[in-house]
């Protein structure tokens, strides 16, 4: 049962034994845009070369933005005329009308480039401004080389329950191709430090299908990740994003383009190695020890609600999406001027909502309730089932292991014929 | 008041494409002071968007230019700008029949080309006085002496007498006007007889109905004439009688020799076709002018809406286009693979392209167009005839070719083709023509460097990429022109294509038996390239009479999911999907296979060789 914790308790709250928060509880995403340098493949909203002042401004701006959002209440983020507040199952809601939040995710960028005290302050600010479940999942994303024991203790004291480490690969040559600057050994040190500091759950991110990576490299990376005893692994297929140095190298023919067949094979290897280590796949790119699935990510895939703070962050509340301005400077200026840093918003039509549910829901192994996506092109279902890509059990549509890597194409096929044309 | 006939000069400009016909016309508009520099725009007479963008003339246009000649009198020069492409050769011949003279315009750098010669023959056949003119003498690459020799070799006469101009700078243009006045004969006609006018073009206008362009031969048309078009029988009172000079302007009479237009609430160009004769309904001419011909489509293609729900819209669109263009035909047909659509007939490939482009531009209906084909005459085996079945049938859709055992023999359309090329490419051209089943009829040296080759070629071979191959094997130096030359018996077979084991009728093609294996193989591998990988393996096969001759497989896609972490930015992902959805508009689902539109014309690039 979720318990409403407010600021006072949050400070003293020791990391509670992790259980999954109430399904459907909303989340909070906080973006910290700083990185020491930009990796060649990355197109996330990232600022490099920021000085201490910019970081300080950010640390001040986030709680300020948060306070404004919190005070305005859910009516300000929901579509106009939405059916009031989605109350948590136990009916708890705070003064501004917020339901209890089940997760916080501080992502980046590299949040751990902030001073540990500042970062801890941001986490506390969330717990101060919004009602958080006592067993809320609170994740901080970190680059391995930025993780040190003392800072971890500070974060844990602030309530952080989960650390997501960007390991990317355990092959030095792959790391070099990706333009990563950490060395392989720093991942193990970071995991050890996190455990010692009492971080309840540790996850690593891996990237596969990098040009030059061999099957054996990938296999070895997986084995090493598993060997560290992490609770959760995210394996992402390398995506060549337009306007990145990596894309330019591909365009100039310096590195070969992505081979989707190779990526498919790597994905299957990941599933086999991780499953053998007791990590169960729960989404296209995510594997976890049973019970250690990320509540926050699940919110995205289930069409749940989350608030968004920080430059470039995207939020969703009951069918309305909005997003903050992307450049860090513009974000800071907007908040410091006392305004909202929101760049845009859209209220989804019923059809768009169904499309998104299908698109995100099919990525999870549990699939998507039929009721949430109807109408779909029934004529396609039979063929997909016969081809061994889809399971249709009347209540849910769900992809098989062969279907998961094809989730996008399948979603496209399932969209009702008239919408498709 | 009609214009004194002895001071009228009607002429056309004939030229190979890009030799400067439109530019010279522009200069004439200026030299006669009809348009001053301020109002000048390039290609003044080309009015359709497609004409301006592609720099081609599709419609004939007539412009009346009063001109004060050096002898001190005013003359009326009527320039009739003809289309320059083989597809429209009948329209060209009618436009020339509306003239007494023609300027044969030749690019002084490029020299005589196939269209120059072909158009010249049409002009001579129409009895026109030909005034040769060399153009582009401002170009450094111009070789006026040599080209003058070439032209003189064709026409006779002294090369030194040939005028040389730059249509770009206007140099020499006044001399051309003087030469027209001096050399082109004045028209002749019977002013008192019942009116007879030759329709050389008609254009649909949504507000006024069809605007019909005529050259008056005999009699007088007046704004109150009740006209009759003799071939179609349409008759009605004239709404407006006018001339283009250079904008439309009403006149109170058009007499013998004059060129102008009328409107008469004509709802479709079909009622006022090129070649028809306009007369007075009350006092009709006893005989129409000679030479009228129904337009005959030569090239056929299936047009299908990607979304079958668009079928009625497609029909409306085709009907609207037909108001504009009486020379294409369409008939509903069904395809197992593509559903309901139309079999359309065109004058040629360019005509087909123009119609598809207009459909796309003006109506925005996603379409699948099947590879073009010609119409075959199928002689059925007497023993297999069903009661009342005709022995000879015309097949304009390859999928409808009767089974091999029912066919006694087949005829296919052939053309007389003329290729002009520099002598060093003769070998390459002959090789290409022979691969395309051509029979050499004649070979002439126009000069030491220029050769004229004449071949009888199956039209079906020409529509498969012949022109591009000709250009690429002669580094762009060869030019081509052709005209229909009846039907010829040939050993032809139907090659079918199967996807997922199911025949896709829209891919069927009729090809020569000797090349059918090669064609089937090439087509299968081309389709394998063009059909994107799908969620399932897609076997592609070619078959002749049920026997598989080639097989390849489009391997199933194994991963397509965006497997990167995208945080909460789902909008971006949805937009990506929406873009893909857009992409699907260009795909046709046949069974479970999604086929891009280009695949249906794949045959074009694998035909022949
Ligand atoms: N240099 C030069 N270019 C010319 C001359 N006449 C036409 N052109 C160019 O040749 C191209 C084709 O001319 P255009 O009048 O459209 O040819 P058409 O296809 O016969 O109507 C255009 O780019 C013209 O600008 C000329 O006398 N000198
Ligand atoms: C939002 S990023 C930030 C993580 C952290 N800054 C780091 O790099 O360690 C989260 C994860 O996305 C993945 N990622 C980023 N760009 C990617 C790309 N172009 N293709 C595939 N995965 C990518 C990486 O695995 C990365 O760890
Ligand atoms: S460290 Fe992470 S967020 Fe920063 S540039 Fe690299 S991948 Fe992107
Ligand atoms: Mg032109």
XYZ file of N, CA, C and O in Angstrom, chain B residues 341-448:
432
model
N -9.865 -0.726 -61.431
C -9.060 0.364 -61.982
C -9.464 0.609 -63.421
O -10.572 0.263 -63.839
N -8.578 1.206 -64.175
C -8.878 1.536 -65.570
C -7.719 1.142 -66.465
O -6.552 1.305 -66.095
N -8.051 0.675 -67.647
C -7.035 0.476 -68.677
C -7.066 1.732 -69.532
O -8.111 2.093 -70.064
N -5.965 2.435 -69.544
C -5.941 3.706 -70.264
C -5.079 3.578 -71.500
O -4.070 2.876 -71.495
N -5.505 4.258 -72.550
C -4.745 4.254 -73.796
C -4.169 5.637 -74.052
O -4.837 6.642 -73.817
N -2.918 5.669 -74.503
C -2.229 6.948 -74.726
C -1.610 6.959 -76.121
O -1.356 5.911 -76.702
N -1.301 8.161 -76.590
C -0.664 8.271 -77.894
C 0.755 7.727 -77.858
O 1.279 7.243 -78.849
N 1.385 7.842 -76.716
C 2.759 7.354 -76.574
C 3.202 7.526 -75.138
O 2.402 7.861 -74.264
N 4.484 7.285 -74.900
C 4.996 7.319 -73.531
C 4.965 8.713 -72.909
O 4.631 8.871 -71.743
N 5.322 9.714 -73.696
C 5.315 11.071 -73.135
C 3.889 11.466 -72.770
O 3.634 12.019 -71.703
N 2.980 11.124 -73.658
C 1.579 11.414 -73.404
C 1.125 10.738 -72.111
O 0.449 11.334 -71.266
N 1.546 9.494 -71.926
C 1.199 8.763 -70.711
C 1.773 9.460 -69.478
O 1.091 9.628 -68.466
N 3.019 9.878 -69.599
C 3.646 10.565 -68.471
C 2.906 11.858 -68.130
O 2.730 12.188 -66.967
N 2.522 12.559 -69.167
C 1.841 13.833 -68.941
C 0.503 13.611 -68.232
O 0.180 14.302 -67.270
N -0.222 12.604 -68.687
C -1.511 12.335 -68.049
C -1.306 11.921 -66.587
O -1.987 12.413 -65.690
N -0.335 11.048 -66.337
C -0.130 10.634 -64.931
C 0.289 11.819 -64.089
O -0.128 11.951 -62.941
N 1.127 12.661 -64.663
C 1.585 13.808 -63.897
C 0.416 14.746 -63.587
O 0.305 15.275 -62.486
N -0.451 14.923 -64.567
C -1.593 15.798 -64.322
C -2.538 15.196 -63.289
O -3.084 15.902 -62.439
N -2.712 13.883 -63.352
C -3.568 13.219 -62.360
C -3.028 13.469 -60.968
O -3.755 13.772 -60.026
N -1.724 13.307 -60.866
C -1.067 13.446 -59.583
C -1.180 14.890 -59.081
O -1.527 15.149 -57.936
N -0.903 15.810 -59.972
C -0.852 17.217 -59.620
C -2.239 17.788 -59.347
O -2.450 18.531 -58.402
N -3.185 17.421 -60.207
C -4.479 18.083 -60.115
C -5.472 17.324 -59.232
O -6.449 17.896 -58.797
N -5.241 16.053 -58.989
C -6.258 15.304 -58.252
C -5.745 14.613 -57.001
O -6.519 14.203 -56.163
N -4.438 14.418 -56.881
C -3.871 13.871 -55.660
C -4.517 12.567 -55.195
O -4.970 12.460 -54.063
N -4.605 11.622 -56.096
C -5.097 10.294 -55.716
C -3.904 9.346 -55.836
O -3.356 9.197 -56.925
N -3.471 8.736 -54.734
C -2.342 7.810 -54.858
C -2.690 6.672 -55.826
O -3.735 6.026 -55.676
N -1.827 6.465 -56.801
C -2.139 5.518 -57.865
C -1.026 4.506 -58.058
O 0.133 4.793 -57.818
N -1.425 3.359 -58.537
C -0.463 2.398 -59.051
C -0.633 2.388 -60.567
O -1.750 2.277 -61.059
N 0.462 2.553 -61.272
C 0.428 2.517 -62.727
C 1.168 1.268 -63.167
O 2.288 1.043 -62.730
N 0.570 0.462 -64.001
C 1.276 -0.745 -64.440
C 2.190 -0.396 -65.605
O 2.041 0.643 -66.240
N 3.131 -1.272 -65.857
C 4.083 -1.024 -66.949
C 3.306 -0.865 -68.250
O 2.339 -1.579 -68.487
N 3.733 0.063 -69.096
C 3.001 0.264 -70.346
C 3.171 -0.921 -71.286
O 4.159 -1.642 -71.213
N 2.185 -1.099 -72.124
C 2.285 -2.159 -73.124
C 1.550 -1.710 -74.382
O 0.849 -0.704 -74.362
N 1.699 -2.483 -75.441
C 1.010 -2.146 -76.679
C -0.198 -3.065 -76.828
O -0.413 -3.949 -75.994
N -0.981 -2.867 -77.872
C -2.150 -3.721 -78.096
C -1.808 -4.797 -79.132
O -1.222 -4.494 -80.175
N -2.139 -6.034 -78.823
C -1.820 -7.150 -79.706
C -3.082 -7.627 -80.411
O -4.182 -7.559 -79.844
N -2.873 -8.128 -81.600
C -3.994 -8.711 -82.321
C -3.830 -10.214 -82.204
O -2.839 -10.778 -82.675
N -4.790 -10.836 -81.550
C -4.663 -12.267 -81.282
C -5.574 -13.036 -82.229
O -6.786 -12.806 -82.258
N -4.985 -13.920 -83.008
C -5.770 -14.784 -83.894
C -5.940 -16.124 -83.197
O -4.964 -16.839 -82.966
N -7.183 -16.402 -82.861
C -7.431 -17.610 -82.078
C -7.468 -18.831 -82.989
O -7.793 -18.738 -84.184
N -7.146 -19.939 -82.401
C -7.218 -21.213 -83.115
C -8.701 -21.536 -83.342
O -9.478 -21.622 -82.388
N -9.061 -21.746 -84.629
C -10.473 -21.992 -85.002
C -11.112 -23.073 -84.125
O -12.267 -22.973 -83.723
N -10.329 -24.100 -83.844
C -10.900 -25.258 -83.154
C -11.285 -24.951 -81.706
O -12.022 -25.688 -81.094
N -10.747 -23.879 -81.190
C -11.041 -23.589 -79.782
C -12.118 -22.518 -79.638
O -12.433 -22.099 -78.521
N -12.652 -22.047 -80.763
C -13.624 -20.955 -80.678
C -14.909 -21.395 -80.011
O -15.440 -22.465 -80.288
N -15.401 -20.532 -79.124
C -16.705 -20.791 -78.516
C -17.759 -20.192 -79.438
O -17.425 -19.351 -80.281
N -19.015 -20.590 -79.272
C -20.057 -20.037 -80.148
C -20.023 -18.511 -80.090
O -19.913 -17.932 -79.010
N -20.134 -17.883 -81.250
C -20.171 -16.416 -81.355
C -18.879 -15.701 -80.970
O -18.848 -14.486 -80.909
N -17.853 -16.461 -80.699
C -16.606 -15.798 -80.313
C -15.893 -15.346 -81.582
O -15.756 -16.123 -82.525
N -15.446 -14.081 -81.612
C -14.729 -13.640 -82.807
C -13.388 -14.358 -82.908
O -12.806 -14.748 -81.894
N -12.892 -14.496 -84.136
C -11.658 -15.232 -84.329
C -10.438 -14.357 -84.000
O -9.383 -14.847 -83.626
N -10.650 -13.039 -84.179
C -9.535 -12.132 -83.909
C -9.926 -11.194 -82.772
O -10.981 -10.558 -82.823
N -9.110 -11.137 -81.743
C -9.394 -10.219 -80.631
C -8.195 -9.312 -80.388
O -7.056 -9.694 -80.668
N -8.488 -8.111 -79.890
C -7.399 -7.194 -79.557
C -7.173 -7.248 -78.055
O -8.134 -7.168 -77.285
N -5.935 -7.406 -77.650
C -5.617 -7.505 -76.225
C -4.735 -6.323 -75.836
O -3.628 -6.183 -76.337
N -5.268 -5.469 -74.977
C -4.451 -4.318 -74.553
C -4.016 -4.475 -73.107
O -3.421 -3.576 -72.531
N -4.346 -5.603 -72.502
C -3.880 -5.903 -71.152
C -3.245 -7.289 -71.179
O -3.930 -8.280 -71.403
N -1.945 -7.368 -70.968
C -1.235 -8.651 -71.076
C -1.894 -9.766 -70.271
O -1.880 -10.921 -70.684
N -2.467 -9.409 -69.127
C -3.072 -10.439 -68.278
C -4.212 -11.139 -69.015
O -4.569 -12.261 -68.682
N -4.778 -10.468 -70.017
C -5.936 -11.045 -70.698
C -5.587 -11.869 -71.920
O -6.465 -12.283 -72.663
N -4.322 -12.091 -72.134
C -3.936 -12.900 -73.284
C -4.498 -14.314 -73.110
O -4.316 -14.929 -72.069
N -5.219 -14.837 -74.119
C -5.767 -16.191 -73.968
C -4.643 -17.224 -73.778
O -3.482 -16.959 -74.093
N -5.037 -18.390 -73.276
C -4.063 -19.452 -73.008
C -3.324 -19.808 -74.301
O -3.902 -19.753 -75.384
N -2.052 -20.214 -74.181
C -1.241 -20.494 -75.371
C -1.911 -21.483 -76.339
O -1.841 -21.313 -77.544
N -2.583 -22.483 -75.786
C -3.157 -23.497 -76.679
C -4.348 -22.987 -77.493
O -4.811 -23.640 -78.413
N -4.840 -21.808 -77.156
C -5.970 -21.259 -77.903
C -5.487 -20.313 -79.012
O -6.262 -19.851 -79.823
N -4.216 -19.987 -78.969
C -3.720 -18.962 -79.895
C -3.142 -19.600 -81.149
O -2.288 -20.494 -81.065
N -3.631 -19.149 -82.298
C -3.026 -19.598 -83.542
C -1.775 -18.770 -83.819
O -0.700 -19.295 -83.993
N -1.953 -17.470 -83.844
C -0.774 -16.604 -83.941
C -1.114 -15.207 -83.447
O -2.284 -14.876 -83.229
N -0.059 -14.405 -83.283
C -0.205 -13.064 -82.700
C 0.411 -12.026 -83.621
O 1.429 -12.285 -84.252
N -0.198 -10.834 -83.659
C 0.408 -9.710 -84.361
C 0.697 -8.610 -83.361
O -0.059 -8.387 -82.433
N 1.811 -7.938 -83.579
C 2.132 -6.811 -82.701
C 2.364 -5.575 -83.567
O 2.769 -5.684 -84.723
N 2.127 -4.380 -82.993
C 2.324 -3.164 -83.771
C 3.815 -2.885 -83.991
O 4.623 -3.123 -83.106
N 4.132 -2.423 -85.170
C 5.513 -2.029 -85.463
C 5.531 -0.567 -85.906
O 4.504 -0.007 -86.276
N 6.709 0.016 -85.843
C 6.863 1.409 -86.275
C 8.018 1.493 -87.258
O 8.909 0.646 -87.262
N 7.964 2.525 -88.095
C 9.110 2.881 -88.908
C 9.897 3.879 -88.089
O 9.415 4.977 -87.826
N 11.065 3.474 -87.688
C 11.850 4.357 -86.821
C 13.008 4.932 -87.608
O 13.593 4.260 -88.463
N 13.298 6.185 -87.317
C 14.441 6.829 -87.943
C 15.394 7.251 -86.830
O 14.987 7.910 -85.881
N 16.639 6.838 -86.962
C 17.641 7.253 -85.978
C 18.702 8.046 -86.728
O 19.204 7.596 -87.760
N 19.005 9.220 -86.217
C 20.108 10.000 -86.772
C 21.225 10.017 -85.755
O 20.974 10.293 -84.577
N 22.439 9.705 -86.201
C 23.533 9.723 -85.243
C 24.849 9.984 -85.954
O 24.955 9.787 -87.161
N 25.846 10.411 -85.205
C 27.166 10.564 -85.806
C 27.655 9.194 -86.259
O 27.352 8.178 -85.614
N 28.449 9.168 -87.319
C 28.777 7.876 -87.928
C 29.494 6.927 -86.982
O 29.339 5.722 -87.091
N 30.253 7.471 -86.009
C 30.975 6.523 -85.158
C 30.055 5.693 -84.261
O 30.492 4.715 -83.681
N 28.799 6.091 -84.159
C 27.892 5.321 -83.294
C 26.998 4.360 -84.061
O 26.123 3.722 -83.491
N 27.197 4.278 -85.371
C 26.335 3.414 -86.172
C 26.323 1.992 -85.624
O 25.269 1.370 -85.478
N 27.496 1.500 -85.258
C 27.591 0.138 -84.750
C 26.751 -0.053 -83.499
O 25.979 -1.009 -83.398
N 26.877 0.873 -82.590
C 26.144 0.772 -81.327
C 24.638 0.823 -81.576
O 23.869 0.064 -80.976
N 24.233 1.698 -82.476
C 22.800 1.832 -82.748
C 22.264 0.558 -83.392
O 21.202 0.047 -83.032
N 23.039 0.014 -84.340
C 22.579 -1.200 -85.015
C 22.449 -2.347 -84.033
O 21.500 -3.119 -84.072
N 23.421 -2.412 -83.136
C 23.390 -3.484 -82.146
C 22.130 -3.374 -81.283
O 21.434 -4.362 -81.054
N 21.864 -2.167 -80.845
C 20.681 -1.955 -80.010
C 19.416 -2.314 -80.789
O 18.555 -3.046 -80.292
N 19.304 -1.823 -82.012
C 18.089 -2.075 -82.789
C 17.925 -3.568 -83.044
O 16.815 -4.097 -83.040
N 19.023 -4.257 -83.256
C 18.892 -5.686 -83.515
C 18.474 -6.441 -82.267
O 17.658 -7.346 -82.332
N 19.049 -6.048 -81.138
C 18.594 -6.662 -79.884
C 17.114 -6.418 -79.683
O 16.432 -7.215 -79.062
N 16.642 -5.314 -80.172
C 15.220 -5.004 -80.020
C 14.398 -5.509 -81.208
O 13.337 -4.972 -81.518
N 14.899 -6.483 -81.902
C 14.184 -7.152 -82.992
C 13.886 -6.221 -84.159
O 12.874 -6.317 -84.823
N 14.758 -5.259 -84.367
C 14.551 -4.334 -85.475
C 15.027 -4.926 -86.782
O 15.909 -5.784 -86.816
N 14.405 -4.471 -87.892
C 14.872 -4.867 -89.221
C 15.324 -3.618 -89.950
O 14.543 -2.682 -90.139
N 16.561 -3.651 -90.376
C 17.119 -2.488 -91.044
C 16.439 -2.303 -92.394
O 16.359 -3.224 -93.200
N 15.932 -1.087 -92.629
C 15.271 -0.815 -93.901
C 16.179 -0.002 -94.816
O 16.154 -0.167 -96.027
N 17.003 0.859 -94.214
C 17.716 1.799 -95.060
C 18.783 2.487 -94.224
O 18.624 2.655 -93.019
N 19.865 2.833 -94.863
C 20.915 3.570 -94.172
C 21.477 4.598 -95.148
O 21.829 4.269 -96.262
N 21.492 5.867 -94.711
C 21.939 6.952 -95.582
C 22.940 7.821 -94.854
O 22.757 8.094 -93.669
N 23.952 8.278 -95.570
C 24.850 9.278 -95.002
C 24.343 10.664 -95.380
O 24.298 11.002 -96.549
N 23.903 11.430 -94.377
C 23.447 12.795 -94.651
C 24.660 13.679 -94.942
O 24.584 14.632 -95.689
N 25.727 13.394 -94.252
C 27.007 14.023 -94.537
C 28.029 12.976 -94.131
O 27.650 11.861 -93.755
N 29.291 13.329 -94.157
C 30.287 12.326 -93.816
C 30.130 11.847 -92.370
O 30.416 10.713 -92.049
